[in-house]
Tab-separated table of C-alpha atoms in Angstrom:
chain	number	residue	atom	x	y	z
T	1	MET	CA	82.753	96.632	82.426
T	2	THR	CA	79.410	95.967	80.819
T	3	GLY	CA	78.484	94.187	77.596
T	4	ASP	CA	75.687	93.509	75.150
T	5	ALA	CA	73.730	90.266	75.301
T	6	GLU	CA	74.486	89.135	71.759
T	7	THR	CA	77.213	86.581	71.228
T	8	ILE	CA	80.126	86.117	68.876
T	9	ASP	CA	79.651	82.826	67.062
T	10	SER	CA	82.990	82.775	65.220
T	11	ILE	CA	85.279	80.915	67.614
T	12	ILE	CA	88.264	78.738	66.804
T	13	PRO	CA	86.957	75.249	65.998
T	14	GLY	CA	87.590	72.861	68.850
T	15	ALA	CA	88.445	75.610	71.332
T	16	LEU	CA	85.678	76.522	73.743
T	17	PRO	CA	85.772	79.786	75.685
T	18	CYS	CA	85.812	79.648	79.469
T	19	ARG	CA	82.473	81.468	79.382
T	20	PRO	CA	79.537	80.021	77.418
T	21	ASN	CA	78.737	83.297	75.634
T	22	ILE	CA	81.049	85.994	74.356
T	23	GLU	CA	79.482	89.446	74.196
T	24	THR	CA	79.827	91.349	70.943
T	25	VAL	CA	80.651	94.654	72.636
T	26	ALA	CA	81.802	95.533	76.129
T	27	HIS	CA	81.929	99.003	77.650
T	28	LEU	CA	84.123	100.814	80.145
T	29	GLN	CA	83.435	104.055	81.996
T	30	VAL	CA	86.759	105.849	82.429
T	31	CYS	CA	85.833	108.065	85.388
T	32	ASP	CA	82.822	108.642	87.616
T	33	ARG	CA	82.805	112.429	87.452
T	34	VAL	CA	84.948	115.417	86.529
T	35	GLU	CA	85.412	117.775	89.448
T	36	PRO	CA	83.758	121.104	88.495
T	37	GLU	CA	85.719	124.351	88.554
T	38	ARG	CA	85.632	126.310	91.774
T	39	GLY	CA	85.514	130.110	91.763
T	40	THR	CA	84.868	132.677	89.051
T	41	ILE	CA	88.515	133.222	88.066
T	42	GLN	CA	89.161	129.506	87.691
T	43	ALA	CA	86.004	128.946	85.668
T	44	MET	CA	86.823	131.814	83.274
T	45	ARG	CA	89.990	130.029	82.150
T	46	PHE	CA	87.941	127.489	80.228
T	47	GLU	CA	85.622	128.385	77.335
T	48	THR	CA	83.583	125.271	78.088
T	49	PRO	CA	83.183	123.946	81.639
T	50	LEU	CA	85.550	121.044	82.191
T	51	ALA	CA	82.822	118.638	83.229
T	52	GLU	CA	80.978	119.339	79.972
T	53	HIS	CA	84.051	119.344	77.725
T	54	TRP	CA	85.224	115.940	78.971
T	55	SER	CA	81.789	114.434	79.564
T	56	ALA	CA	82.558	111.462	77.286
T	57	LEU	CA	84.830	110.114	80.005
T	58	THR	CA	81.881	109.732	82.365
T	59	GLU	CA	79.876	107.639	79.882
T	60	PRO	CA	80.215	103.907	79.157
T	61	LEU	CA	82.453	103.752	76.072
T	62	PRO	CA	82.712	100.720	73.769
T	63	LEU	CA	85.967	98.779	73.944
T	64	ALA	CA	87.328	98.437	70.409
T	65	GLY	CA	88.819	95.684	68.309
T	66	GLY	CA	86.092	93.063	68.351
T	67	THR	CA	85.788	93.173	64.565
T	68	ALA	CA	89.459	92.185	64.270
T	69	MET	CA	88.980	89.212	66.590
T	70	ARG	CA	87.007	86.910	64.315
T	71	PRO	CA	89.385	84.066	63.521
T	72	ALA	CA	89.432	82.197	60.246
T	73	ALA	CA	88.868	78.448	60.026
T	74	ASP	CA	92.565	77.818	60.649
T	75	GLY	CA	92.497	79.886	63.851
T	76	GLY	CA	94.403	82.816	62.372
T	77	PHE	CA	93.290	86.427	62.248
T	78	PRO	CA	93.167	87.721	58.649
T	79	THR	CA	93.800	91.342	59.625
T	80	LEU	CA	96.991	90.404	61.471
T	81	GLU	CA	98.099	88.092	58.690
T	82	ALA	CA	98.077	91.186	56.478
T	83	VAL	CA	100.639	92.748	58.832
T	84	THR	CA	102.863	89.693	58.488
T	85	ALA	CA	102.586	89.981	54.712
T	86	ALA	CA	103.602	93.644	54.887
T	87	ALA	CA	106.371	93.080	57.434
T	88	PRO	CA	107.594	89.455	57.272
T	89	TRP	CA	110.447	90.266	59.666
T	90	ALA	CA	107.849	90.906	62.412
T	91	ALA	CA	106.137	87.513	62.124
T	92	ALA	CA	107.094	86.423	65.652
T	93	LEU	CA	105.608	89.565	67.218
T	94	VAL	CA	102.394	89.218	65.214
T	95	ALA	CA	102.129	85.573	66.290
T	96	ASP	CA	102.410	86.621	69.949
T	97	ILE	CA	99.656	89.203	69.554
T	98	SER	CA	97.467	86.642	67.772
T	99	ARG	CA	97.925	84.309	70.718
T	100	GLY	CA	96.858	87.139	73.022
T	101	LEU	CA	93.691	87.679	71.005
T	102	ARG	CA	92.846	83.989	71.257
T	103	LEU	CA	93.284	84.252	75.023
T	104	GLN	CA	90.907	87.224	75.093
T	105	LEU	CA	88.313	85.151	73.241
T	106	ALA	CA	88.846	82.188	75.546
T	107	LEU	CA	88.200	84.479	78.520
T	108	GLY	CA	85.053	85.885	76.916
T	109	ARG	CA	86.555	89.359	76.508
T	110	PRO	CA	85.521	90.771	73.091
T	111	TRP	CA	88.059	93.571	72.895
T	112	VAL	CA	91.724	93.935	72.013
T	113	GLN	CA	94.048	94.069	74.974
T	114	PHE	CA	97.640	92.932	75.286
T	115	GLU	CA	100.455	93.556	77.701
T	116	PRO	CA	102.619	96.638	77.051
T	117	ILE	CA	105.253	96.022	74.379
T	118	LEU	CA	108.657	97.672	74.056
T	119	LEU	CA	110.093	97.428	70.547
T	120	VAL	CA	113.884	97.701	70.693
T	121	GLY	CA	116.102	98.008	67.648
T	122	PRO	CA	118.368	100.314	65.661
T	123	PRO	CA	116.969	103.432	63.981
T	124	GLY	CA	115.155	102.905	60.710
T	125	VAL	CA	114.043	99.285	61.072
T	126	GLY	CA	110.404	100.390	61.177
T	127	LYS	CA	109.449	100.139	64.855
T	128	SER	CA	106.926	102.986	64.960
T	129	TRP	CA	105.759	102.111	61.433
T	130	LEU	CA	105.045	98.564	62.610
T	131	ALA	CA	103.178	99.854	65.668
T	132	ARG	CA	100.900	101.965	63.466
T	133	ARG	CA	100.324	98.976	61.186
T	134	LEU	CA	99.246	96.898	64.163
T	135	ALA	CA	96.805	99.596	65.271
T	136	GLU	CA	95.194	99.590	61.830
T	137	ALA	CA	95.007	95.799	61.716
T	138	LEU	CA	93.495	95.581	65.190
T	139	ARG	CA	90.886	98.247	64.364
T	140	LEU	CA	92.123	100.413	67.224
T	141	PRO	CA	92.354	104.198	67.206
T	142	SER	CA	95.940	105.214	67.853
T	143	ALA	CA	98.064	108.197	68.812
T	144	VAL	CA	101.812	108.773	68.793
T	145	LEU	CA	103.792	110.685	71.421
T	146	GLU	CA	107.405	111.621	70.664
T	147	LEU	CA	109.436	111.677	73.876
T	148	GLY	CA	112.814	112.303	72.243
T	149	ASN	CA	112.904	115.978	73.256
T	150	ALA	CA	110.750	115.802	76.379
T	151	SER	CA	112.285	117.791	79.245
T	152	ASP	CA	109.431	117.122	81.679
T	153	ASP	CA	106.378	114.908	82.023
T	154	ARG	CA	103.696	117.404	80.961
T	155	GLN	CA	103.223	115.946	77.460
T	156	LEU	CA	102.390	112.605	79.008
T	157	SER	CA	100.729	113.324	82.347
T	158	GLY	CA	99.085	116.678	81.583
T	159	THR	CA	99.131	119.881	83.611
T	160	ALA	CA	97.405	120.821	86.828
T	161	ARG	CA	94.147	122.710	86.724
T	162	GLY	CA	95.624	125.857	88.265
T	163	TYR	CA	97.514	126.719	85.056
T	164	SER	CA	95.963	128.679	82.178
T	165	ASN	CA	97.073	125.970	79.728
T	166	ALA	CA	95.834	123.111	81.891
T	167	GLN	CA	95.057	119.902	80.031
T	168	PRO	CA	94.426	116.272	80.997
T	169	ALA	CA	96.963	113.505	80.544
T	170	TRP	CA	97.708	112.384	76.989
T	171	PRO	CA	96.000	108.962	77.375
T	172	VAL	CA	92.916	110.620	78.858
T	173	MET	CA	92.699	113.151	76.017
T	174	THR	CA	93.108	110.372	73.452
T	175	ILE	CA	90.348	108.310	75.044
T	176	ALA	CA	88.012	111.313	75.057
T	177	ALA	CA	88.851	112.293	71.465
T	178	THR	CA	88.386	108.774	70.087
T	179	ARG	CA	85.623	107.734	72.496
T	180	CYS	CA	87.551	104.514	72.928
T	181	PRO	CA	88.907	103.355	76.316
T	182	ASN	CA	91.432	100.909	74.785
T	183	PRO	CA	93.297	102.820	72.069
T	184	LEU	CA	96.798	101.833	71.011
T	185	LEU	CA	99.180	104.478	72.338
T	186	ILE	CA	102.600	104.574	70.681
T	187	VAL	CA	105.400	106.161	72.716
T	188	ASP	CA	108.324	106.823	70.398
T	189	GLU	CA	111.950	107.333	71.453
T	190	VAL	CA	111.119	106.475	75.049
T	191	ASP	CA	114.824	105.891	75.705
T	192	LYS	CA	115.619	109.546	74.910
T	193	ALA	CA	113.176	111.157	77.342
T	194	GLY	CA	114.678	113.616	79.804
T	195	GLY	CA	113.004	115.272	82.767
T	196	SER	CA	114.019	116.135	86.297
T	197	ALA	CA	112.883	115.726	89.867
T	198	GLN	CA	111.594	119.312	89.825
T	199	HIS	CA	109.657	119.214	86.554
T	200	GLY	CA	108.766	115.532	86.433
T	201	ARG	CA	110.207	112.570	84.569
T	202	PRO	CA	108.235	110.977	81.723
T	203	HIS	CA	109.549	107.549	82.737
T	204	HIS	CA	107.995	107.875	86.195
T	205	ALA	CA	104.667	109.038	84.776
T	206	LEU	CA	104.651	106.203	82.245
T	207	LEU	CA	105.385	103.654	84.950
T	208	SER	CA	102.329	104.775	86.925
T	209	MET	CA	100.170	104.348	83.814
T	210	LEU	CA	101.499	100.857	83.089
T	211	GLU	CA	101.305	99.473	86.621
T	212	PRO	CA	97.897	97.724	86.749
T	213	GLY	CA	96.920	98.940	90.206
T	214	SER	CA	97.658	102.622	89.642
T	215	ALA	CA	96.413	102.557	86.032
T	216	ARG	CA	92.958	101.517	87.174
T	217	ARG	CA	92.622	104.696	89.248
T	218	TRP	CA	95.107	107.094	87.672
T	219	SER	CA	94.715	110.544	89.228
T	220	ASP	CA	94.476	113.201	86.526
T	221	PRO	CA	95.795	116.595	87.718
T	222	CYS	CA	93.523	118.610	85.430
T	223	LEU	CA	90.245	116.745	85.803
T	224	LEU	CA	90.832	116.072	89.509
T	225	ALA	CA	89.368	112.649	88.864
T	226	ALA	CA	90.484	109.040	89.070
T	227	CYS	CA	90.624	107.715	85.497
T	228	ASP	CA	90.658	104.060	84.491
T	229	LEU	CA	93.543	103.543	82.042
T	230	SER	CA	93.701	99.795	82.586
T	231	ALA	CA	92.357	98.934	79.118
T	232	VAL	CA	94.822	101.113	77.182
T	233	ASN	CA	97.185	99.238	74.847
T	234	TRP	CA	100.782	100.452	74.803
T	235	ILE	CA	103.674	100.051	72.375
T	236	ALA	CA	106.878	101.945	73.137
T	237	CYS	CA	109.853	102.201	70.785
T	238	ALA	CA	113.512	102.522	71.742
T	239	ASN	CA	116.918	102.140	70.152
T	240	THR	CA	118.331	100.686	73.371
T	241	THR	CA	117.130	99.759	76.852
T	242	ASP	CA	120.233	101.114	78.618
T	243	PRO	CA	118.756	104.477	79.784
T	244	LEU	CA	115.448	102.980	80.936
T	245	PRO	CA	114.804	102.305	84.643
T	246	LYS	CA	114.546	98.642	85.577
T	247	ALA	CA	111.136	99.231	87.140
T	248	LEU	CA	109.827	100.556	83.825
T	249	LEU	CA	111.399	97.728	81.830
T	250	SER	CA	109.694	95.219	84.101
T	251	ARG	CA	106.288	96.496	82.899
T	252	PHE	CA	107.033	95.774	79.237
T	253	ARG	CA	107.314	92.686	77.133
T	254	ILE	CA	110.579	93.511	75.386
T	255	VAL	CA	110.628	92.548	71.719
T	256	GLU	CA	113.544	92.963	69.332
T	257	PRO	CA	112.039	92.666	65.844
T	258	ALA	CA	114.305	91.015	63.329
T	259	THR	CA	116.091	93.325	60.926
T	260	PRO	CA	114.454	93.272	57.489
T	261	GLU	CA	116.184	90.936	55.058
T	262	PRO	CA	116.898	91.821	51.414
T	263	SER	CA	114.246	89.254	50.474
T	264	HIS	CA	111.649	91.417	52.254
T	265	PHE	CA	112.087	94.280	49.785
T	266	ASN	CA	108.959	93.596	47.715
T	267	ALA	CA	106.712	93.446	50.786
T	268	ALA	CA	108.274	96.580	52.270
T	269	LEU	CA	107.976	98.568	49.036
T	270	THR	CA	104.348	97.532	48.567
T	271	SER	CA	103.568	98.704	52.105
T	272	VAL	CA	105.448	101.977	51.667
T	273	LEU	CA	103.649	102.755	48.393
T	274	GLY	CA	100.314	101.938	50.015
T	275	ASP	CA	101.119	104.321	52.863
T	276	LEU	CA	101.963	107.052	50.350
T	277	ALA	CA	98.667	106.574	48.532
T	278	ASP	CA	96.787	106.846	51.830
T	279	ARG	CA	98.771	109.857	53.026
T	280	TRP	CA	98.228	111.737	49.769
T	281	ASP	CA	94.621	110.532	49.451
T	282	LEU	CA	95.200	109.222	45.930
T	283	PRO	CA	92.467	107.353	44.026
T	284	ALA	CA	92.744	103.594	43.734
T	285	ASN	CA	93.361	103.694	39.975
T	286	ILE	CA	96.702	105.493	40.372
T	287	ASP	CA	99.728	103.247	39.810
T	288	LEU	CA	102.663	104.427	41.930
T	289	THR	CA	105.057	101.695	40.811
T	290	PRO	CA	108.435	103.238	39.875
T	291	SER	CA	110.385	102.221	36.790
T	292	SER	CA	112.283	98.932	36.790
T	293	ARG	CA	115.581	100.842	36.958
T	294	THR	CA	114.393	102.819	39.995
T	295	ILE	CA	113.154	99.654	41.696
T	296	ARG	CA	116.547	98.074	41.118
T	297	LEU	CA	118.276	101.058	42.783
T	298	LEU	CA	115.809	101.014	45.695
T	299	ARG	CA	116.393	97.287	46.112
T	300	GLN	CA	120.159	97.830	46.260
T	301	GLN	CA	119.777	100.552	48.904
T	302	PHE	CA	117.427	98.363	50.941
T	303	ALA	CA	119.834	95.420	50.805
T	304	ARG	CA	122.665	97.673	51.976
T	305	HIS	CA	120.875	99.525	54.803
T	306	ARG	CA	117.866	97.272	55.589
T	307	SER	CA	115.973	100.357	56.702
T	308	VAL	CA	112.240	100.758	56.162
T	309	ARG	CA	112.544	104.431	57.082
T	310	LEU	CA	115.198	105.034	54.423
T	311	LEU	CA	113.193	103.091	51.849
T	312	ALA	CA	110.139	105.226	52.637
T	313	ARG	CA	112.196	108.411	52.295
T	314	HIS	CA	113.626	107.385	48.918
T	315	ALA	CA	110.280	106.102	47.633
T	316	THR	CA	108.556	109.331	48.681
T	317	ALA	CA	111.098	111.384	46.746
T	318	VAL	CA	110.827	109.178	43.659
T	319	VAL	CA	107.034	108.970	43.590
T	320	GLY	CA	106.713	112.669	44.388
T	321	ALA	CA	108.888	113.486	41.393
T	322	MET	CA	106.841	111.120	39.220
T	323	LEU	CA	103.615	112.849	40.241
T	324	ALA	CA	105.109	116.300	39.716
T	325	ASP	CA	106.355	115.356	36.240
T	326	GLY	CA	103.121	113.651	35.215
T	327	ALA	CA	104.800	110.265	34.918
T	328	ILE	CA	102.068	108.379	36.790
T	329	ILE	CA	99.772	105.894	35.079
T	330	THR	CA	96.042	106.176	35.714
T	331	TRP	CA	94.067	102.997	35.013
T	332	GLN	CA	90.579	103.470	33.611
């Protein structure tokens, strides 16, 4: 990894890094070269030569998240504190990640990196929603892979070059698309993944990407190149750990976020409405707040089910109807 000569001067008061200077940006080259196609028939399968199409992987790419790692005077990270405000039930997890960022700064590493996290909890408590929130707060590009219906490992580990639909592994494609070697990859419903010995098991492929030694030189079957996935950040989501192999579990820090409390309703609704405004690309002067009667009904449902997913579903229906009926206030 290489870095720029400038230094970050915003360090926690009283806490000196192990290195005298902390670079503002560090870079990582994911692979040395992409093996070119051999033979006319093989080359014709690709509109653009592989080495050219995936050339970003052979360049030094900036490791992301440094802008989220400037602590306030009290040692906290404002962007992560916003996550705690939006999801108070996840305060312990956010505190752990904040501690990891302080360690990165102490080691002179100006990029976001934390050990793989497995969020375990019942459906609807907002596991994948929380993971996406963390990606936004940490200024990391992110991607989500649903493994609930996976019958083999191709979605995760890619397909070999000999096939007409050959493609690199999902982490490699995400790195190339975002030009970021440390994105936050969210693996949803990891406990429901299938697979077989013949067609490949997603759990086995994921294990090889999480194990530090193999991740540093992960062999991509399409690029025929060793790719460095060691900087990738991972959050997986599961309803239970029972179906997961012990070897895979050993690679995760297992976190069971607290179930949202009825008192968290206001924070959850504010976050859900903000997500709706972003998803629908609404202007800032649009007020999506439902009527007091509707809020009371939503609050009752939230207290009964304590489900962020259900709250989002109900709020989407209500706000959608308000927009369709012209019952939305626009502030001048």
